[in-house]
Every structure is written in structure tokens, then in C-alpha cells.
Amino acid sequence: MKFVPDIFEAPQSAKQRLLHMNISALVGYVISQIGISAARNIGLIGISWGLILTLTVIVDTVTIGFIIYLGKRQGIGPKEESLIFLFELALFAALSAVGFYALGSMIYIGLVFILIALIVELPYCTLPEACMIAGVSVADYLAVSLIFSPPGATLLSDNGYYAAAFLPAYVLLLHVSRQINNQRRKINLDRHELEQMNARLKSSNVGLGGA
């Protein structure tokens, strides 16, 4: 089994797609965790090391658990595929909200990690899934700004501006997601046609050999 996803490879099953998604997600989480730890170490953000460790353990454990689970399964159906995605999206939303809140006045840094999440998942997400990840992330970001901002603060309006500034990048990434999935469908169709052609050639060779 390959454990390094290849964005030019078209996953042939729901199991392979979700497995690649989870491996990519784990890579994205580790990149974010390293970035957050570095920012905390130099005093750029005030998140406690305990919270960083707690969030890291939760998200990495769950993601690795799904990688192991999917690796052992022979295949999964559409319903289970949707349930796994929605569960992981809910976990992502919950932990993102906690992370945004912990960032406090530096909450806008979280927009960078939204971009990381989208980038690492794009090769294996459908367009609706990519839209859900982006939508949930931005909703988390704005909700935390609204609910936890002190009276009279400009945190919400400022972060609304930051979210709007990042919007073109999100739209571009969603467009890329659509293009990747269209290309993947084309690859799958071409592969299917080649397999049929090979089967016909083998059948013709057998017939010629018999003659």
C-alpha cells in the first residue's frame, strides 16, 4: 500500500480517496502544529503549551486512527464515506473554533491555517466538500470573532475585513479543486478505455493464435 499520496493519481475507490484525504490532512495538521509551536515559542501568540498539546493529540490521534481503519478495510460504501467525512469535518470545525478563540487578538493568523487545510485537501476533495471545509472554517472564524469580542472592540469588523481579503484566495482554491476533479474524472475515463482496448487486443491475439 502506498502511504504517500500522488495528486496525479486518480483514486479508484471511496476507500482510496478518503485514505489519501486523511494522509494529506495529517500532513496539513503537522505543518500547522509546527507553525503554531514556532509562533508560541517566539511569543507571537499566547496559546498555552498545554492547549497546543491537547489539540495536537486529539486531531493527530483521530486522523491516524482513520488512516489505520481505512487501510484495513476492503472497501466502504457511499453512506460510510459521507459519515466519515462529516465526522472529520465536525471535529475540524470544533477544534478550529477552540484554536481561533485561543489566538485572541491574533485570530487572523487562523486564516493562514484555513488556507493550509484547503490546499492539502484539494487533490482529493469533491467541490462540495471543499466548499464545506472553506465555509465551516470562515463561519468558525467569524462566529468566534462575534461571540467572544469584548464590547466596543473592533475585532469583528477587522476580522471581517481580513476574511474578505482572503476570499479571492478561497475562491481560486475552490476553482482549482473543480479543475482537479474534472481532470481526475478524465483520467479515470481514459484508463477505463485503455483497459477495454487492452482486453479487446488480447481477445484478438487469442483468436489469431487459434487460427
PDB file of C-alpha atoms in Angstrom, residues 11-150:
ATOM      1  CA  PRO A  11      -8.040   7.195  -6.623  1.00  0.00           C
ATOM      2  CA  GLN A  12     -10.147   4.282  -7.829  1.00  0.00           C
ATOM      3  CA  SER A  13     -12.419   3.861  -4.824  1.00  0.00           C
ATOM      4  CA  ALA A  14     -14.009   5.766  -1.948  1.00  0.00           C
ATOM      5  CA  LYS A  15     -11.620   3.996   0.416  1.00  0.00           C
ATOM      6  CA  GLN A  16      -8.549   5.175  -1.506  1.00  0.00           C
ATOM      7  CA  ARG A  17      -9.879   8.733  -1.764  1.00  0.00           C
ATOM      8  CA  LEU A  18     -10.590   9.002   1.956  1.00  0.00           C
ATOM      9  CA  LEU A  19      -7.285   7.354   2.804  1.00  0.00           C
ATOM     10  CA  HIS A  20      -5.430   9.914   0.694  1.00  0.00           C
ATOM     11  CA  MET A  21      -7.517  12.710   2.211  1.00  0.00           C
ATOM     12  CA  ASN A  22      -6.607  11.639   5.737  1.00  0.00           C
ATOM     13  CA  ILE A  23      -2.912  11.287   4.955  1.00  0.00           C
ATOM     14  CA  SER A  24      -2.946  14.765   3.385  1.00  0.00           C
ATOM     15  CA  ALA A  25      -4.910  16.106   6.366  1.00  0.00           C
ATOM     16  CA  LEU A  26      -2.321  14.682   8.766  1.00  0.00           C
ATOM     17  CA  VAL A  27       0.445  16.417   6.808  1.00  0.00           C
ATOM     18  CA  GLY A  28      -1.509  19.685   6.949  1.00  0.00           C
ATOM     19  CA  TYR A  29      -2.140  19.316  10.677  1.00  0.00           C
ATOM     20  CA  VAL A  30       1.555  18.675  11.369  1.00  0.00           C
ATOM     21  CA  ILE A  31       2.545  21.746   9.309  1.00  0.00           C
ATOM     22  CA  SER A  32       0.034  23.860  11.264  1.00  0.00           C
ATOM     23  CA  GLN A  33       1.204  22.431  14.592  1.00  0.00           C
ATOM     24  CA  ILE A  34       4.814  23.238  13.775  1.00  0.00           C
ATOM     25  CA  GLY A  35       3.827  26.774  12.751  1.00  0.00           C
ATOM     26  CA  ILE A  36       1.754  27.342  15.890  1.00  0.00           C
ATOM     27  CA  SER A  37       4.525  25.954  18.119  1.00  0.00           C
ATOM     28  CA  ALA A  38       7.104  28.210  16.464  1.00  0.00           C
ATOM     29  CA  ALA A  39       4.830  31.254  16.889  1.00  0.00           C
ATOM     30  CA  ARG A  40       4.264  30.349  20.547  1.00  0.00           C
ATOM     31  CA  ASN A  41       7.983  29.837  21.123  1.00  0.00           C
ATOM     32  CA  ILE A  42       8.856  33.334  19.916  1.00  0.00           C
ATOM     33  CA  GLY A  43       5.959  34.889  21.825  1.00  0.00           C
ATOM     34  CA  LEU A  44       3.889  35.861  18.779  1.00  0.00           C
ATOM     35  CA  ILE A  45       0.784  34.138  20.167  1.00  0.00           C
ATOM     36  CA  GLY A  46      -0.287  33.433  23.736  1.00  0.00           C
ATOM     37  CA  ILE A  47      -1.777  29.936  23.395  1.00  0.00           C
ATOM     38  CA  SER A  48      -0.652  27.739  26.268  1.00  0.00           C
ATOM     39  CA  TRP A  49       1.591  24.769  25.542  1.00  0.00           C
ATOM     40  CA  GLY A  50      -0.973  22.586  27.289  1.00  0.00           C
ATOM     41  CA  LEU A  51      -3.720  23.572  24.846  1.00  0.00           C
ATOM     42  CA  ILE A  52      -1.402  23.126  21.859  1.00  0.00           C
ATOM     43  CA  LEU A  53      -0.504  19.630  23.089  1.00  0.00           C
ATOM     44  CA  THR A  54      -4.139  18.732  23.790  1.00  0.00           C
ATOM     45  CA  LEU A  55      -5.354  19.802  20.343  1.00  0.00           C
ATOM     46  CA  THR A  56      -2.391  18.081  18.692  1.00  0.00           C
ATOM     47  CA  VAL A  57      -3.015  14.781  20.466  1.00  0.00           C
ATOM     48  CA  ILE A  58      -6.751  14.822  19.690  1.00  0.00           C
ATOM     49  CA  VAL A  59      -6.538  15.656  16.000  1.00  0.00           C
ATOM     50  CA  ASP A  60      -3.489  13.504  15.241  1.00  0.00           C
ATOM     51  CA  THR A  61      -4.851  10.503  17.131  1.00  0.00           C
ATOM     52  CA  VAL A  62      -8.214  10.651  15.360  1.00  0.00           C
ATOM     53  CA  THR A  63      -6.636  11.158  11.931  1.00  0.00           C
ATOM     54  CA  ILE A  64      -4.108   8.343  12.379  1.00  0.00           C
ATOM     55  CA  GLY A  65      -6.939   6.162  13.684  1.00  0.00           C
ATOM     56  CA  PHE A  66      -8.921   6.741  10.468  1.00  0.00           C
ATOM     57  CA  ILE A  67      -5.818   6.041   8.351  1.00  0.00           C
ATOM     58  CA  ILE A  68      -5.367   2.690  10.099  1.00  0.00           C
ATOM     59  CA  TYR A  69      -9.094   1.916   9.893  1.00  0.00           C
ATOM     60  CA  LEU A  70      -9.304   2.731   6.187  1.00  0.00           C
ATOM     61  CA  GLY A  71      -6.098   0.849   5.462  1.00  0.00           C
ATOM     62  CA  LYS A  72      -7.581  -2.342   6.910  1.00  0.00           C
ATOM     63  CA  ARG A  73     -10.955  -2.048   5.193  1.00  0.00           C
ATOM     64  CA  GLN A  74     -11.534  -3.812   1.878  1.00  0.00           C
ATOM     65  CA  GLY A  75     -13.909  -1.082   0.779  1.00  0.00           C
ATOM     66  CA  ILE A  76     -16.540   1.352   2.041  1.00  0.00           C
ATOM     67  CA  GLY A  77     -19.974   2.340   0.789  1.00  0.00           C
ATOM     68  CA  PRO A  78     -21.286   5.819  -0.065  1.00  0.00           C
ATOM     69  CA  LYS A  79     -23.084   6.202   3.282  1.00  0.00           C
ATOM     70  CA  GLU A  80     -19.990   5.346   5.334  1.00  0.00           C
ATOM     71  CA  GLU A  81     -17.892   7.601   3.103  1.00  0.00           C
ATOM     72  CA  SER A  82     -20.204  10.539   3.838  1.00  0.00           C
ATOM     73  CA  LEU A  83     -20.336   9.782   7.567  1.00  0.00           C
ATOM     74  CA  ILE A  84     -16.538   9.650   7.853  1.00  0.00           C
ATOM     75  CA  PHE A  85     -16.161  12.956   6.007  1.00  0.00           C
ATOM     76  CA  LEU A  86     -18.860  14.683   8.069  1.00  0.00           C
ATOM     77  CA  PHE A  87     -17.419  13.388  11.355  1.00  0.00           C
ATOM     78  CA  GLU A  88     -13.953  14.668  10.471  1.00  0.00           C
ATOM     79  CA  LEU A  89     -15.407  17.973   9.265  1.00  0.00           C
ATOM     80  CA  ALA A  90     -17.251  18.373  12.595  1.00  0.00           C
ATOM     81  CA  LEU A  91     -14.047  17.603  14.500  1.00  0.00           C
ATOM     82  CA  PHE A  92     -12.150  20.097  12.352  1.00  0.00           C
ATOM     83  CA  ALA A  93     -14.823  22.750  12.986  1.00  0.00           C
ATOM     84  CA  ALA A  94     -14.817  22.194  16.755  1.00  0.00           C
ATOM     85  CA  LEU A  95     -11.044  22.260  17.113  1.00  0.00           C
ATOM     86  CA  SER A  96     -10.747  25.250  14.771  1.00  0.00           C
ATOM     87  CA  ALA A  97     -13.206  27.201  16.933  1.00  0.00           C
ATOM     88  CA  VAL A  98     -11.133  26.425  20.033  1.00  0.00           C
ATOM     89  CA  GLY A  99      -7.957  27.402  18.209  1.00  0.00           C
ATOM     90  CA  PHE A 100      -9.435  30.670  16.921  1.00  0.00           C
ATOM     91  CA  TYR A 101     -10.624  31.582  20.408  1.00  0.00           C
ATOM     92  CA  ALA A 102      -7.235  30.771  21.926  1.00  0.00           C
ATOM     93  CA  LEU A 103      -5.498  33.032  19.380  1.00  0.00           C
ATOM     94  CA  GLY A 104      -7.342  36.021  20.855  1.00  0.00           C
ATOM     95  CA  SER A 105      -6.374  39.283  19.166  1.00  0.00           C
ATOM     96  CA  MET A 106      -4.157  37.322  16.753  1.00  0.00           C
ATOM     97  CA  ILE A 107      -7.141  35.348  15.466  1.00  0.00           C
ATOM     98  CA  TYR A 108      -6.500  36.482  11.890  1.00  0.00           C
ATOM     99  CA  ILE A 109      -3.470  34.157  11.837  1.00  0.00           C
ATOM    100  CA  GLY A 110      -6.015  31.341  11.722  1.00  0.00           C
ATOM    101  CA  LEU A 111      -6.846  32.327   8.139  1.00  0.00           C
ATOM    102  CA  VAL A 112      -3.439  31.034   7.104  1.00  0.00           C
ATOM    103  CA  PHE A 113      -4.237  27.647   8.598  1.00  0.00           C
ATOM    104  CA  ILE A 114      -7.569  27.598   6.740  1.00  0.00           C
ATOM    105  CA  LEU A 115      -5.591  28.007   3.530  1.00  0.00           C
ATOM    106  CA  ILE A 116      -3.287  25.152   4.545  1.00  0.00           C
ATOM    107  CA  ALA A 117      -6.312  22.934   5.220  1.00  0.00           C
ATOM    108  CA  LEU A 118      -7.778  23.698   1.797  1.00  0.00           C
ATOM    109  CA  ILE A 119      -4.510  23.269  -0.065  1.00  0.00           C
ATOM    110  CA  VAL A 120      -3.664  19.843   1.366  1.00  0.00           C
ATOM    111  CA  GLU A 121      -7.199  18.509   0.863  1.00  0.00           C
ATOM    112  CA  LEU A 122      -7.862  19.900  -2.630  1.00  0.00           C
ATOM    113  CA  PRO A 123      -6.485  16.985  -4.667  1.00  0.00           C
ATOM    114  CA  TYR A 124      -8.895  14.528  -3.032  1.00  0.00           C
ATOM    115  CA  CYS A 125     -11.957  16.633  -2.182  1.00  0.00           C
ATOM    116  CA  THR A 126     -15.020  16.972  -4.327  1.00  0.00           C
ATOM    117  CA  LEU A 127     -16.062  20.555  -4.992  1.00  0.00           C
ATOM    118  CA  PRO A 128     -18.964  20.383  -2.451  1.00  0.00           C
ATOM    119  CA  GLU A 129     -16.568  19.018   0.186  1.00  0.00           C
ATOM    120  CA  ALA A 130     -14.050  21.793  -0.483  1.00  0.00           C
ATOM    121  CA  CYS A 131     -16.850  24.362  -0.211  1.00  0.00           C
ATOM    122  CA  MET A 132     -17.948  22.835   3.105  1.00  0.00           C
ATOM    123  CA  ILE A 133     -14.406  22.967   4.519  1.00  0.00           C
ATOM    124  CA  ALA A 134     -13.991  26.603   3.467  1.00  0.00           C
ATOM    125  CA  GLY A 135     -17.491  27.588   4.614  1.00  0.00           C
ATOM    126  CA  VAL A 136     -17.196  25.934   8.028  1.00  0.00           C
ATOM    127  CA  SER A 137     -13.759  27.456   8.570  1.00  0.00           C
ATOM    128  CA  VAL A 138     -14.846  31.013   7.756  1.00  0.00           C
ATOM    129  CA  ALA A 139     -18.066  30.600   9.783  1.00  0.00           C
ATOM    130  CA  ASP A 140     -15.976  29.425  12.756  1.00  0.00           C
ATOM    131  CA  TYR A 141     -13.660  32.375  12.336  1.00  0.00           C
ATOM    132  CA  LEU A 142     -16.402  34.994  12.193  1.00  0.00           C
ATOM    133  CA  ALA A 143     -18.514  33.356  14.925  1.00  0.00           C
ATOM    134  CA  VAL A 144     -15.607  33.345  17.370  1.00  0.00           C
ATOM    135  CA  SER A 145     -14.891  36.982  16.494  1.00  0.00           C
ATOM    136  CA  LEU A 146     -18.538  37.899  17.114  1.00  0.00           C
ATOM    137  CA  ILE A 147     -19.211  35.882  20.275  1.00  0.00           C
ATOM    138  CA  PHE A 148     -16.002  36.466  22.168  1.00  0.00           C
ATOM    139  CA  SER A 149     -15.124  40.043  21.219  1.00  0.00           C
ATOM    140  CA  PRO A 150     -15.344  42.465  24.149  1.00  0.00           C
TER     141      PRO A 150
END
